[in-house]
């Protein structure tokens, strides 16, 4: 647990009163945390004259969770976007997989501004909102849809978690850096973990495995190396949680990133 807190402390040293977003791509956690998850299209954009935001009328093309909104508020002054304040410019016709949460607007304004303008919409989009652009060049869009459909159909009562890999902490390169699977049946896996009082994995059960010859070894290494947490400073203790992992073979050739990972690029 001391290692988990040390890693968190290193992260917090870089955190300042500006726009600092968590990495996107943690699909399991994003799905859990969002009030609405779906595929949307931007139909119309209307500027707001009195504040640095604008309204976007949207159409929902697919719903994975929650009630589809018709309007969202977007942080930013059109034509003068300030990325340091988490502002973002959306364009008519763009399509996204969006993970929208109530209260995000208040959280962003409190982080980047002394003032907190009244937000009129239920959902507010900023540059920190997890969104995947739906375009021909977007990688892994079908895999993301596959995971979302799996989570939509299987209504779990357990929290999604993330992890710190102690093999990376100890050696600089983890056990999953060069893991290669030959023709896995699935490119994502979902595990149920029983976590002990030290945030270690005591038991592991595959709800869906990768469907490869390496499945048993992967589960063994998760149990051996992972410290489990829910948030940056919230460790998991004596609890059962879920863990959603992806197989990204191209990460083998990158300087950073494992082939078995929590994050979808």
Coordinates of C-alpha atoms in Angstrom, one line a residue:
X1 CA 0.0 0.0 0.0
X2 CA 3.0 2.3 0.6
X3 CA 3.9 1.9 -3.0
X4 CA 0.4 2.9 -4.1
X5 CA 0.6 6.1 -2.0
X6 CA 4.0 6.9 -3.3
X7 CA 2.9 6.7 -6.9
X8 CA -0.1 8.9 -6.1
X9 CA 2.1 11.4 -4.4
X10 CA 4.3 11.6 -7.5
X11 CA 1.3 12.3 -9.6
X12 CA 0.0 15.0 -7.3
X13 CA 3.2 16.9 -7.4
X14 CA 2.4 17.8 -11.1
X15 CA -1.2 18.8 -10.3
X16 CA -1.8 22.6 -10.3
X17 CA -4.8 24.9 -10.5
X18 CA -5.3 24.4 -14.3
X19 CA -6.8 21.9 -16.6
X20 CA -5.4 18.5 -15.6
X21 CA -7.4 15.6 -16.9
X22 CA -7.1 11.9 -16.2
X23 CA -6.1 9.7 -19.1
X24 CA -9.1 8.5 -21.1
X25 CA -9.5 5.0 -22.5
X26 CA -10.3 3.3 -19.1
X27 CA -13.6 2.1 -20.6
X28 CA -14.8 0.0 -17.7
X29 CA -14.2 2.8 -15.1
X30 CA -15.7 5.4 -17.5
X31 CA -18.8 3.4 -18.1
X32 CA -19.3 2.9 -14.3
X33 CA -18.7 6.6 -13.5
X34 CA -20.9 8.1 -16.3
X35 CA -24.7 8.8 -16.0
X36 CA -25.0 8.5 -19.8
X37 CA -22.9 6.5 -22.2
X38 CA -23.8 6.6 -25.9
X39 CA -23.0 7.5 -29.5
X40 CA -24.0 11.0 -30.3
X41 CA -23.9 13.4 -33.2
X42 CA -23.5 17.2 -32.9
X43 CA -26.5 18.7 -34.8
X44 CA -26.4 22.4 -33.9
X45 CA -24.2 24.7 -31.9
X46 CA -25.5 27.9 -30.3
X47 CA -23.1 30.4 -28.6
X48 CA -23.9 31.8 -25.1
X49 CA -23.3 35.5 -24.9
X50 CA -22.8 35.9 -21.2
X51 CA -20.3 33.2 -20.4
X52 CA -17.5 31.1 -21.9
X53 CA -19.7 28.2 -23.0
X54 CA -22.0 27.2 -25.8
X55 CA -24.9 24.9 -26.2
X56 CA -24.9 21.8 -28.5
X57 CA -28.0 20.1 -29.7
X58 CA -27.3 16.4 -30.1
X59 CA -28.8 13.3 -31.6
X60 CA -28.2 9.9 -29.9
X61 CA -27.5 7.1 -32.3
X62 CA -26.9 4.3 -29.7
X63 CA -27.4 4.2 -26.0
X64 CA -25.3 2.0 -23.7
X65 CA -26.4 3.5 -20.3
X66 CA -28.7 6.1 -19.0
X67 CA -31.2 8.5 -20.6
X68 CA -30.2 10.3 -23.8
X69 CA -29.9 14.1 -23.5
X70 CA -31.1 16.4 -26.3
X71 CA -28.9 19.3 -25.3
X72 CA -25.5 19.6 -23.6
X73 CA -23.5 22.6 -22.5
X74 CA -19.9 22.8 -23.7
X75 CA -17.1 24.8 -22.0
X76 CA -15.4 27.3 -24.3
X77 CA -15.7 30.5 -26.2
X78 CA -16.1 29.7 -29.9
X79 CA -13.2 31.0 -31.9
X80 CA -11.2 31.6 -28.7
X81 CA -10.7 28.2 -26.9
X82 CA -8.6 28.3 -23.8
X83 CA -7.2 24.7 -23.4
X84 CA -5.8 25.7 -20.0
X85 CA -9.3 26.0 -18.7
X86 CA -10.4 22.7 -20.1
X87 CA -12.4 24.3 -23.0
X88 CA -13.1 22.4 -26.1
X89 CA -14.5 23.1 -29.6
X90 CA -17.0 20.7 -31.0
X91 CA -18.2 21.0 -34.6
X92 CA -21.5 20.3 -36.3
X93 CA -21.6 16.8 -37.8
X94 CA -19.0 15.3 -35.5
X95 CA -19.9 12.0 -33.9
X96 CA -18.6 10.6 -30.6
X97 CA -18.9 7.8 -28.1
X98 CA -19.5 10.1 -25.0
X99 CA -19.3 9.3 -21.3
X100 CA -21.3 12.1 -19.6
X101 CA -21.6 12.7 -15.9
X102 CA -23.8 15.1 -13.9
X103 CA -21.8 17.7 -12.0
X104 CA -18.7 17.6 -14.2
X105 CA -19.2 21.2 -15.1
X106 CA -19.1 22.4 -11.5
X107 CA -16.0 20.3 -10.9
X108 CA -14.1 21.8 -13.9
X109 CA -15.0 25.4 -13.1
X110 CA -13.9 24.9 -9.5
X111 CA -10.6 23.6 -10.7
X112 CA -9.8 26.3 -13.3
X113 CA -11.7 29.4 -12.3
X114 CA -12.5 31.4 -9.2
X115 CA -16.0 32.0 -10.6
X116 CA -18.6 29.3 -11.1
X117 CA -21.2 30.4 -13.7
X118 CA -24.6 28.8 -13.5
X119 CA -24.7 25.8 -15.8
X120 CA -28.1 25.4 -17.5
X121 CA -27.7 21.9 -18.9
X122 CA -27.8 18.6 -17.0
X123 CA -24.5 17.5 -18.8
X124 CA -21.5 19.7 -19.4
X125 CA -18.7 18.7 -21.8
X126 CA -15.1 19.9 -21.4
X127 CA -11.8 18.7 -22.7
X128 CA -11.7 16.3 -19.8
X129 CA -14.9 14.6 -20.7
X130 CA -14.1 11.0 -22.0
X131 CA -15.1 11.1 -25.6
X132 CA -14.0 9.0 -28.6
X133 CA -14.3 10.6 -32.0
X134 CA -16.1 8.2 -34.4
X135 CA -14.1 8.4 -37.6
X136 CA -12.6 6.0 -40.2
X137 CA -9.1 6.6 -38.8
X138 CA -10.1 6.0 -35.1
X139 CA -8.4 2.9 -33.9
X140 CA -10.2 0.3 -31.8
X141 CA -13.7 1.9 -32.1
X142 CA -15.3 -1.6 -32.7
X143 CA -13.5 -3.0 -29.7
X144 CA -14.8 -0.1 -27.5
X145 CA -18.3 -0.8 -28.8
X146 CA -17.9 -4.5 -28.0
X147 CA -16.9 -3.8 -24.4
X148 CA -19.7 -1.3 -23.9
X149 CA -22.3 -3.8 -25.2
X150 CA -20.8 -6.4 -22.8
X151 CA -21.1 -4.1 -19.9
X152 CA -24.6 -3.0 -20.9
X153 CA -25.9 -6.6 -21.1
X154 CA -24.1 -7.7 -17.9
X155 CA -25.4 -5.5 -15.1
X156 CA -22.7 -5.9 -12.4
X157 CA -23.2 -4.8 -8.8
X158 CA -19.4 -4.5 -8.2
X159 CA -17.2 -1.4 -8.7
X160 CA -14.7 -1.2 -11.5
X161 CA -11.2 -0.7 -10.2
X162 CA -7.7 0.1 -11.5
X163 CA -4.3 -1.1 -10.5
X164 CA -0.7 -0.3 -9.9
X165 CA 1.6 -3.0 -11.3
X166 CA 4.3 -3.6 -8.8
X167 CA 6.5 -5.4 -11.4
X168 CA 6.8 -2.0 -13.2
X169 CA 7.5 -0.2 -9.9
X170 CA 10.3 -2.7 -9.1
X171 CA 12.0 -3.1 -12.4
X172 CA 10.9 -0.3 -14.7
X173 CA 9.4 -2.8 -17.2
X174 CA 6.5 -4.9 -16.2
X175 CA 5.6 -8.5 -16.8
X176 CA 3.0 -7.5 -19.3
X177 CA 5.3 -5.3 -21.5
X178 CA 6.0 -8.1 -24.0
X179 CA 3.1 -10.5 -23.5
X180 CA 2.0 -11.9 -26.8
X181 CA -1.1 -14.0 -27.4
X182 CA -1.6 -16.1 -30.5
X183 CA -5.1 -15.5 -31.9
X184 CA -7.0 -14.7 -28.7
X185 CA -10.7 -15.2 -28.9
X186 CA -11.3 -11.9 -27.2
X187 CA -9.3 -8.6 -27.1
X188 CA -10.7 -7.7 -23.7
X189 CA -11.2 -9.6 -20.4
X190 CA -13.2 -8.9 -17.3
X191 CA -12.2 -10.3 -14.0
X192 CA -13.8 -10.4 -10.5
X193 CA -11.2 -9.8 -7.9
X194 CA -11.3 -10.5 -4.2
X195 CA -9.0 -8.0 -2.6
X196 CA -7.5 -8.4 0.9
X197 CA -6.7 -5.8 3.6
X198 CA -3.3 -4.9 1.9
X199 CA -5.0 -4.1 -1.5
X200 CA -3.6 -7.3 -2.9
X201 CA -5.5 -9.8 -5.1
X202 CA -6.4 -12.7 -3.0
X203 CA -8.7 -14.5 -5.5
X204 CA -9.4 -13.9 -9.2
X205 CA -12.2 -15.2 -11.4
X206 CA -12.6 -14.6 -15.1
X207 CA -16.0 -13.4 -16.1
X208 CA -14.7 -13.2 -19.6
X209 CA -11.1 -14.3 -20.4
X210 CA -9.0 -13.5 -23.4
X211 CA -9.5 -17.0 -24.7
X212 CA -5.9 -17.8 -25.2
X213 CA -3.3 -20.3 -24.0
X214 CA -1.8 -17.5 -21.8
X215 CA -5.0 -17.0 -19.8
X216 CA -3.9 -18.9 -16.7
X217 CA -0.5 -17.1 -16.7
X218 CA -2.1 -13.7 -17.1
X219 CA -4.4 -14.3 -14.1
X220 CA -1.4 -15.6 -12.1
X221 CA 0.6 -12.4 -12.8
X222 CA -2.4 -10.2 -11.9
X223 CA -2.6 -12.0 -8.5
X224 CA 1.1 -11.7 -8.0
X225 CA 1.8 -8.1 -9.1
X226 CA -1.3 -5.9 -8.8
X227 CA -2.2 -3.4 -6.0
X228 CA -5.9 -2.5 -6.5
X229 CA -7.4 0.9 -6.1
X230 CA -10.7 2.7 -7.0
X231 CA -9.4 6.3 -7.2
X232 CA -6.0 7.8 -6.9
X233 CA -5.9 7.8 -3.1
X234 CA -8.7 5.3 -2.4
X235 CA -7.3 1.8 -2.0
X236 CA -9.5 -1.3 -2.1
X237 CA -9.5 -3.3 1.1
X238 CA -11.5 -6.5 1.9
X239 CA -13.8 -6.0 -1.1
X240 CA -14.7 -7.7 -4.4
X241 CA -14.3 -5.5 -7.5
X242 CA -14.2 -5.8 -11.3
X243 CA -11.2 -5.2 -13.5
X244 CA -11.5 -4.7 -17.3
X245 CA -8.3 -5.2 -19.3
X246 CA -7.4 -5.0 -23.0
X247 CA -5.0 -6.8 -25.2
X248 CA -3.1 -4.1 -27.3
X249 CA -0.3 -6.0 -29.1
X250 CA 1.1 -2.9 -30.7
X251 CA 2.1 -1.5 -27.3
X252 CA 5.0 -4.1 -27.3
X253 CA 7.0 -1.8 -29.7
X254 CA 6.2 1.4 -27.7
X255 CA 8.5 2.9 -25.1
X256 CA 5.6 3.1 -22.6
X257 CA 2.6 0.9 -22.2
X258 CA 1.9 -2.8 -21.8
X259 CA 0.2 -5.2 -24.1
X260 CA -2.2 -6.1 -21.3
X261 CA -3.5 -2.8 -20.1
X262 CA -6.4 -1.0 -18.5
X263 CA -6.5 1.7 -21.1
X264 CA -7.8 1.5 -24.7
X265 CA -5.7 3.8 -26.9

